Amino acid sequence: MKIKEIPLDLRPREKAMRLGFDNLSDRELLALFVRQGTKKHSALSVADEILKICKSLNGLNKIDRDALLQIPGISHVKATEMLALVEVSKRMIQPKNYEVLQVDEPSALVSWLNLEVGYSLQEYFIAIYLDKQNRLLGHSRLFKGTLDRSVVHPREVFKEAVKLSASRIILVHNHPSGSLTPSQSDMDTTAMLVDAGHMMGVYILDHLIVSEGSFVSIRQKMPHLFVIDT
């Protein structure tokens, strides 16, 4: 059914204006961004195809331009706008510089981190830099690939810490497989960086693993790996 064949008050735009955006379904929200379909596919049909590939709105983090362009009704312009939408959502919930982070409640960071890398098909390693009051000084994506001690070199992690005058660091990486079980490599890397940080007076507060909306804190599971910040 084409949008113009739907009763006026049930069309996504009119429904949003009448009832509010929170009353729209995922497909209706996407249809607003699609805006126009084709002669054979309405904006709602195009939205359905996007959701079929992504499984949910969260899955938009996984889709790339080439996959979007395979959907009838998605042009290069619309694909760009969809990818921009994902980036906007990340930046909206990204902590701001000098914002105090609740490091004992890592779940507060997880929404952002999952949007940042949790749905990626590649593995990323991120360092989040804090001062002694746990205020955010900045963060860096240090690499993508496979987490390994030969790849995560202390020099790269602590170079930015020195530059920002950071006192504390939270390490983050994602598991594209969806597993949240820390591997032996994860534990070895954590122990290596904790030891290096202790010698420099820059403390590793936690190492989070994120994947598809969930997370695990290595510190909560294995507190013996960490040095108490005195």
PDB file of N, CA and C in Angstrom, residues 13 21 26-36 43 50 74 78 81-82 85:
ATOM      1  N   ARG A  13       3.917  10.742   9.097  1.00  0.00           N
ATOM      2  CA  ARG A  13       4.149  12.142   9.421  1.00  0.00           C
ATOM      3  C   ARG A  13       2.960  12.738  10.166  1.00  0.00           C
ATOM      4  N   PHE A  21       6.081  11.459  18.383  1.00  0.00           N
ATOM      5  CA  PHE A  21       6.985  10.484  17.785  1.00  0.00           C
ATOM      6  C   PHE A  21       7.051   9.187  18.576  1.00  0.00           C
ATOM      7  N   ASP A  26       8.843   1.369  14.842  1.00  0.00           N
ATOM      8  CA  ASP A  26      10.164   1.501  14.241  1.00  0.00           C
ATOM      9  C   ASP A  26      10.067   1.730  12.735  1.00  0.00           C
ATOM     10  N   ARG A  27       9.194   0.988  12.071  1.00  0.00           N
ATOM     11  CA  ARG A  27       9.067   1.120  10.617  1.00  0.00           C
ATOM     12  C   ARG A  27       8.526   2.501  10.245  1.00  0.00           C
ATOM     13  N   GLU A  28       7.629   3.046  11.059  1.00  0.00           N
ATOM     14  CA  GLU A  28       7.076   4.370  10.768  1.00  0.00           C
ATOM     15  C   GLU A  28       8.141   5.448  10.957  1.00  0.00           C
ATOM     16  N   LEU A  29       8.968   5.311  11.996  1.00  0.00           N
ATOM     17  CA  LEU A  29      10.056   6.275  12.198  1.00  0.00           C
ATOM     18  C   LEU A  29      11.041   6.235  11.030  1.00  0.00           C
ATOM     19  N   LEU A  30      11.410   5.031  10.616  1.00  0.00           N
ATOM     20  CA  LEU A  30      12.320   4.905   9.479  1.00  0.00           C
ATOM     21  C   LEU A  30      11.711   5.480   8.208  1.00  0.00           C
ATOM     22  N   ALA A  31      10.417   5.272   8.045  1.00  0.00           N
ATOM     23  CA  ALA A  31       9.733   5.775   6.848  1.00  0.00           C
ATOM     24  C   ALA A  31       9.829   7.297   6.755  1.00  0.00           C
ATOM     25  N   LEU A  32       9.866   7.966   7.910  1.00  0.00           N
ATOM     26  CA  LEU A  32      10.006   9.424   7.900  1.00  0.00           C
ATOM     27  C   LEU A  32      11.351   9.839   7.318  1.00  0.00           C
ATOM     28  N   PHE A  33      12.390   9.041   7.580  1.00  0.00           N
ATOM     29  CA  PHE A  33      13.708   9.343   7.033  1.00  0.00           C
ATOM     30  C   PHE A  33      13.814   8.920   5.568  1.00  0.00           C
ATOM     31  N   VAL A  34      13.133   7.828   5.221  1.00  0.00           N
ATOM     32  CA  VAL A  34      13.118   7.406   3.812  1.00  0.00           C
ATOM     33  C   VAL A  34      12.404   8.447   2.966  1.00  0.00           C
ATOM     34  N   ARG A  35      11.318   8.991   3.527  1.00  0.00           N
ATOM     35  CA  ARG A  35      10.507  10.060   2.940  1.00  0.00           C
ATOM     36  C   ARG A  35       9.705   9.614   1.730  1.00  0.00           C
ATOM     37  N   GLN A  36      10.359   9.232   0.659  1.00  0.00           N
ATOM     38  CA  GLN A  36       9.655   8.839  -0.552  1.00  0.00           C
ATOM     39  C   GLN A  36      10.116   7.454  -0.990  1.00  0.00           C
ATOM     40  N   ALA A  43       7.401   4.250   1.115  1.00  0.00           N
ATOM     41  CA  ALA A  43       8.420   4.526   2.127  1.00  0.00           C
ATOM     42  C   ALA A  43       8.348   3.504   3.254  1.00  0.00           C
ATOM     43  N   ILE A  50      14.651  -2.403   5.218  1.00  0.00           N
ATOM     44  CA  ILE A  50      15.793  -2.031   6.066  1.00  0.00           C
ATOM     45  C   ILE A  50      15.768  -2.843   7.354  1.00  0.00           C
ATOM     46  N   ILE A  74      16.426   2.981  -2.030  1.00  0.00           N
ATOM     47  CA  ILE A  74      17.518   3.644  -1.307  1.00  0.00           C
ATOM     48  C   ILE A  74      18.566   4.105  -2.313  1.00  0.00           C
ATOM     49  N   LYS A  78      20.057   8.829   0.134  1.00  0.00           N
ATOM     50  CA  LYS A  78      19.341   8.282   1.288  1.00  0.00           C
ATOM     51  C   LYS A  78      20.247   7.400   2.132  1.00  0.00           C
ATOM     52  N   GLU A  81      22.225   9.645   4.281  1.00  0.00           N
ATOM     53  CA  GLU A  81      21.410  10.196   5.365  1.00  0.00           C
ATOM     54  C   GLU A  81      21.177   9.165   6.467  1.00  0.00           C
ATOM     55  N   MET A  82      20.989   7.904   6.095  1.00  0.00           N
ATOM     56  CA  MET A  82      20.794   6.849   7.083  1.00  0.00           C
ATOM     57  C   MET A  82      22.048   6.665   7.936  1.00  0.00           C
ATOM     58  N   LEU A  85      22.400   9.419  10.322  1.00  0.00           N
ATOM     59  CA  LEU A  85      21.481   9.236  11.458  1.00  0.00           C
ATOM     60  C   LEU A  85      22.133   8.390  12.547  1.00  0.00           C
TER      61      LEU A  85
END
